[in-house]
Amino acid sequence: MRSLRIFANHFQPWLPHKLLGALQRPLGAGRLSFARTFALIPFLCMASASNSYGQARTADPDVSRLLRQNDELLLNAIHRGDGETWNRLTTSDFMYVEEGDVNRKPEFLRELKEDGLAPLIITEYEVQVIGDTAQVFYRDDVPQRPGGPSTRNAHLLMTETWQHVDGAWLLRMVHTDRIRVDPPAIVLSPQQMDELVGTYRSRAMTYVVRRQAGQILASTGGTHSVVLKAETRDVLFEPGDVWVRKVFQRDVKGRVTGFVDRSESTERAWTRVSASTSLLPLR
């Protein structure tokens, strides 16, 4: 539920790590194949365990319509503090999974509070059915809040497991992920770029940063170069890779001494061994 509330109250235009770079692409554009494959893993496991079910199939329109209506009710209930609707439409062992946290049904219901905000808006919705189970994945847009920051890049990807129990479709699990986009890039001056240029080492690996044709290029061990963009003077990122930032470090005189590859809870330190971009022999 945290993402639903974070996006409702504290949205920032980009957010670090989780599902994979593919999640920042829209459904139907041929760029969510990994996310779709990931979402269908439960089906693959079920198909292996039970030959009677066979392949997953696109849900009948009536089932898709019903589940979408249920999801719209649930999204609205988040902001109305409506525990009765969530209790009625979920199984007794319902789980809400987000950013590594798992909330069981009692905890989830206790956290529901009226906040007066409009619910998320479902923009794309897809349902696959196998036996008595439906796997749903859909994209939400965050409505603009009066006086709030822009929500132009605020989207969620929801993956759900519904099961047909005693004649009714009940929600068994929800996985919520925030769709990441690249942060806005700034333009560095040639002098600012040159301050970052050099050869860096981390254990047995070498990383070279250079300036070429007004861009910052980087490569590891002489491999193919990638373009880096600047989020701030000392924070670079590779477009399309929303998980990692290169945070450059300076000494008391302002000279760059190295950088850290930072991906949320993990990081790798690189030491600047030369201002030259020529690969140096390992010592």
Coordinates of C-alpha atoms in Angstrom, one line a residue:
M1 CA 0.0 0.0 0.0
R2 CA 3.0 2.3 0.5
S3 CA 3.3 3.1 -3.2
L4 CA -0.3 4.0 -3.5
R5 CA 0.2 6.5 -0.7
I6 CA 3.6 7.6 -1.7
F7 CA 2.3 8.4 -5.2
A8 CA -0.8 10.1 -3.7
N9 CA 1.1 12.3 -1.3
H10 CA 4.8 12.5 -2.0
F11 CA 5.4 11.7 -5.7
Q12 CA 8.8 12.4 -7.1
P13 CA 9.3 12.3 -10.9
W14 CA 11.8 9.4 -10.8
L15 CA 12.4 6.7 -8.2
P16 CA 15.2 4.1 -7.8
H17 CA 15.3 0.4 -8.3
K18 CA 13.1 -2.6 -8.5
L19 CA 11.3 -4.6 -11.2
L20 CA 13.6 -4.0 -14.2
G21 CA 14.2 -1.4 -16.8
A22 CA 11.5 -2.9 -19.0
L23 CA 8.9 -1.6 -16.6
Q24 CA 9.3 1.9 -17.7
R25 CA 7.9 1.1 -21.1
P26 CA 4.1 1.1 -21.9
L27 CA 2.1 -2.1 -22.4
G28 CA 1.5 -3.0 -26.0
A29 CA 4.6 -1.3 -27.3
G30 CA 6.6 -4.6 -27.3
R31 CA 8.9 -3.4 -24.5
L32 CA 7.3 -5.1 -21.5
S33 CA 8.1 -8.7 -22.5
F34 CA 10.1 -9.4 -19.4
A35 CA 7.6 -7.9 -17.1
R36 CA 4.9 -10.0 -18.8
T37 CA 7.0 -13.1 -18.6
F38 CA 7.6 -12.4 -14.9
A39 CA 3.9 -11.9 -14.3
L40 CA 3.1 -15.2 -15.9
I41 CA 5.5 -17.3 -13.8
P42 CA 2.7 -18.5 -11.6
F43 CA 0.9 -19.8 -14.7
L44 CA 4.0 -21.6 -15.9
C45 CA 4.4 -23.3 -12.5
M46 CA 0.7 -24.2 -12.4
A47 CA 0.8 -25.6 -15.9
S48 CA 3.8 -27.8 -15.0
A49 CA 2.0 -29.1 -11.8
S50 CA -1.4 -29.8 -13.4
N51 CA -1.7 -31.1 -17.0
S52 CA -5.5 -30.7 -16.8
Y53 CA -5.3 -26.9 -17.0
G54 CA -3.0 -26.5 -20.0
Q55 CA -2.0 -23.2 -21.4
A56 CA -3.1 -19.8 -20.0
R57 CA -5.6 -18.0 -22.2
T58 CA -6.9 -14.5 -22.6
A59 CA -9.9 -14.1 -20.3
D60 CA -13.4 -13.9 -21.6
P61 CA -14.6 -10.3 -21.9
D62 CA -17.1 -10.7 -19.1
V63 CA -14.4 -11.9 -16.7
S64 CA -12.0 -9.1 -17.7
R65 CA -14.8 -6.6 -17.2
L66 CA -15.8 -7.9 -13.8
L67 CA -12.2 -8.0 -12.5
R68 CA -11.5 -4.5 -13.8
Q69 CA -14.6 -3.2 -12.0
N70 CA -13.5 -5.0 -8.9
D71 CA -10.0 -3.4 -9.2
E72 CA -11.6 0.1 -9.6
L73 CA -13.6 -0.5 -6.5
L74 CA -10.5 -1.5 -4.6
L75 CA -8.4 1.4 -5.8
N76 CA -11.2 3.8 -4.7
A77 CA -11.5 1.9 -1.4
I78 CA -7.7 2.6 -0.7
H79 CA -8.5 6.3 -0.4
R80 CA -11.8 6.0 1.3
G81 CA -10.5 3.8 4.1
D82 CA -13.0 1.2 3.0
G83 CA -11.9 -2.0 4.6
E84 CA -15.3 -3.7 4.0
T85 CA -14.7 -3.7 0.2
W86 CA -11.2 -5.1 0.6
N87 CA -12.4 -7.7 3.0
R88 CA -15.2 -8.8 0.7
L89 CA -13.2 -9.0 -2.5
T90 CA -10.1 -10.8 -1.1
T91 CA -9.3 -14.2 0.2
S92 CA -8.6 -14.9 3.9
D93 CA -4.9 -15.4 3.1
F94 CA -4.6 -12.2 0.9
M95 CA -1.1 -10.7 0.6
Y96 CA 0.1 -7.3 -0.6
V97 CA 3.7 -7.3 -1.8
E98 CA 5.6 -4.1 -2.5
E99 CA 9.3 -3.1 -2.5
G100 CA 10.3 -6.2 -0.6
D101 CA 7.6 -5.9 2.1
V102 CA 4.7 -8.4 2.5
N103 CA 1.5 -7.3 4.2
R104 CA -0.9 -9.9 5.3
K105 CA -4.6 -9.2 5.2
P106 CA -5.1 -8.1 8.8
E107 CA -2.2 -5.7 8.7
F108 CA -3.3 -4.3 5.3
L109 CA -6.9 -3.7 6.5
R110 CA -5.6 -1.9 9.6
E111 CA -3.6 0.6 7.5
L112 CA -6.6 1.7 5.3
K113 CA -7.5 5.3 6.1
E114 CA -9.6 7.9 4.4
D115 CA -7.3 10.5 2.8
G116 CA -9.7 12.5 0.6
L117 CA -7.7 11.9 -2.6
A118 CA -8.8 10.6 -6.0
P119 CA -7.9 7.0 -6.8
L120 CA -5.4 5.8 -9.3
I121 CA -6.6 5.7 -12.9
I122 CA -6.4 2.3 -14.8
T123 CA -5.1 3.0 -18.3
E124 CA -4.1 -0.5 -19.5
Y125 CA -5.6 -3.8 -18.3
E126 CA -4.8 -7.4 -19.3
V127 CA -6.1 -10.7 -17.9
Q128 CA -4.9 -14.3 -18.4
V129 CA -6.8 -17.2 -17.1
I130 CA -5.8 -20.8 -16.3
G131 CA -8.3 -23.1 -14.6
D132 CA -9.9 -21.2 -11.7
T133 CA -7.0 -18.6 -11.5
A134 CA -6.7 -15.3 -13.2
Q135 CA -3.5 -13.3 -13.5
V136 CA -4.0 -9.6 -14.0
F137 CA -1.5 -6.9 -14.8
Y138 CA -2.4 -3.3 -15.3
R139 CA -0.9 0.1 -15.4
D140 CA -2.1 3.0 -13.4
D141 CA -1.7 6.7 -13.8
V142 CA -1.7 9.1 -10.8
P143 CA -4.2 11.9 -11.1
Q144 CA -2.8 15.4 -10.7
R145 CA -3.3 16.7 -7.2
P146 CA -4.3 20.4 -6.8
G147 CA -1.1 22.3 -6.0
G148 CA 1.0 19.2 -6.1
P149 CA 4.0 18.3 -8.2
S150 CA 3.6 17.1 -11.7
T151 CA 2.4 13.5 -12.0
R152 CA 3.2 13.2 -15.7
N153 CA 5.7 10.4 -15.0
A154 CA 3.9 8.8 -12.0
H155 CA 2.7 5.3 -12.9
L156 CA 2.4 2.0 -11.2
L157 CA 2.4 -1.5 -12.6
M158 CA 0.1 -3.9 -10.6
T159 CA 0.3 -7.7 -10.9
E160 CA -2.5 -9.6 -9.3
T161 CA -3.6 -13.2 -8.7
W162 CA -7.4 -13.7 -8.6
Q163 CA -9.1 -17.1 -7.9
H164 CA -12.6 -18.3 -8.5
V165 CA -13.8 -19.5 -5.1
D166 CA -17.3 -20.7 -4.4
G167 CA -18.7 -18.9 -7.4
A168 CA -17.0 -15.6 -6.8
W169 CA -13.7 -14.0 -8.0
L170 CA -11.5 -13.2 -5.0
L171 CA -8.1 -11.4 -5.0
R172 CA -5.4 -13.5 -3.5
M173 CA -2.2 -11.4 -4.0
V174 CA -1.1 -8.0 -5.3
H175 CA 2.4 -7.0 -6.3
T176 CA 2.8 -3.3 -6.8
D177 CA 5.8 -1.7 -8.6
R178 CA 6.5 1.9 -9.4
I179 CA 7.4 2.4 -13.1
R180 CA 10.7 4.2 -13.2
V181 CA 11.9 6.8 -15.8
D182 CA 15.1 8.5 -16.4
P183 CA 15.7 11.6 -14.2
P184 CA 15.9 15.0 -16.0
A185 CA 19.4 15.5 -17.4
I186 CA 21.3 18.8 -17.1
V187 CA 24.0 20.1 -19.5
L188 CA 27.5 20.2 -18.1
S189 CA 30.1 22.6 -19.5
P190 CA 33.2 21.2 -21.1
Q191 CA 35.2 22.1 -18.1
Q192 CA 32.8 20.3 -15.8
M193 CA 33.0 17.2 -18.0
D194 CA 36.8 17.3 -18.0
E195 CA 36.8 17.3 -14.2
L196 CA 35.2 13.8 -14.4
V197 CA 37.4 12.5 -17.2
G198 CA 39.9 9.9 -16.3
T199 CA 40.7 6.2 -15.6
Y200 CA 39.2 4.6 -12.6
R201 CA 39.9 1.3 -10.9
S202 CA 37.9 -1.1 -8.7
R203 CA 39.8 -4.2 -7.8
A204 CA 40.8 -5.8 -11.1
M205 CA 38.4 -3.8 -13.3
T206 CA 39.2 -0.5 -15.1
Y207 CA 36.6 2.1 -16.1
V208 CA 37.4 5.0 -18.4
V209 CA 35.4 8.2 -18.6
R210 CA 36.1 10.6 -21.5
R211 CA 34.6 13.6 -23.2
Q212 CA 33.8 13.4 -26.9
A213 CA 31.7 15.6 -29.2
G214 CA 30.0 17.3 -26.2
Q215 CA 29.1 14.1 -24.5
I216 CA 30.4 12.0 -21.6
L217 CA 31.3 8.5 -22.8
A218 CA 32.4 5.6 -20.6
S219 CA 33.6 2.0 -21.0
T220 CA 34.8 -0.8 -18.9
G221 CA 38.1 -2.4 -19.8
G222 CA 38.0 -1.1 -23.4
T223 CA 34.5 -2.4 -24.1
H224 CA 31.9 -0.6 -26.2
S225 CA 31.3 2.9 -24.9
V226 CA 28.0 4.1 -23.4
V227 CA 26.7 7.7 -23.1
L228 CA 26.3 9.0 -19.6
K229 CA 24.0 11.9 -18.7
A230 CA 24.3 14.2 -15.7
E231 CA 21.6 14.4 -13.1
T232 CA 23.8 16.9 -11.1
R233 CA 27.4 18.0 -11.6
D234 CA 28.6 14.9 -9.7
V235 CA 25.9 12.4 -10.4
L236 CA 25.8 10.6 -13.7
F237 CA 23.4 7.9 -15.1
E238 CA 23.1 5.8 -18.2
P239 CA 19.8 6.5 -20.0
G240 CA 17.5 3.5 -19.8
D241 CA 19.2 2.1 -16.7
V242 CA 17.2 3.7 -13.9
W243 CA 18.6 1.6 -11.2
V244 CA 22.2 2.8 -11.0
R245 CA 23.8 6.2 -10.3
K246 CA 27.5 7.1 -10.6
V247 CA 28.2 9.4 -7.6
F248 CA 31.5 11.1 -8.0
Q249 CA 33.6 12.0 -5.0
R250 CA 36.0 14.9 -4.4
D251 CA 38.7 15.8 -2.0
V252 CA 38.8 19.0 0.1
K253 CA 40.3 20.9 -2.9
G254 CA 37.4 19.8 -5.1
R255 CA 39.4 17.4 -7.2
V256 CA 37.6 14.2 -8.2
T257 CA 39.1 11.1 -6.4
G258 CA 36.7 8.5 -7.6
F259 CA 33.0 7.5 -7.8
V260 CA 30.6 5.0 -6.4
D261 CA 28.2 2.9 -8.5
R262 CA 25.1 3.1 -6.3
S263 CA 22.0 1.0 -6.7
E264 CA 19.9 1.5 -3.6
S265 CA 21.3 -0.9 -1.0
T266 CA 24.4 -1.9 -2.9
E267 CA 27.4 0.1 -4.2
R268 CA 30.8 -0.4 -5.7
A269 CA 33.6 2.1 -5.2
W270 CA 36.0 3.2 -8.0
T271 CA 39.2 5.1 -7.4
R272 CA 40.5 7.6 -9.9
V273 CA 44.0 6.5 -10.8
S274 CA 44.7 9.0 -13.6
A275 CA 43.2 12.0 -15.4
S276 CA 44.3 10.3 -18.6
T277 CA 41.9 8.1 -20.5
S278 CA 44.6 5.8 -21.7
L279 CA 44.3 2.4 -20.1
L280 CA 47.0 1.9 -17.5
P281 CA 48.6 -1.5 -16.7
L282 CA 47.4 -3.2 -13.5
R283 CA 49.9 -3.1 -10.7

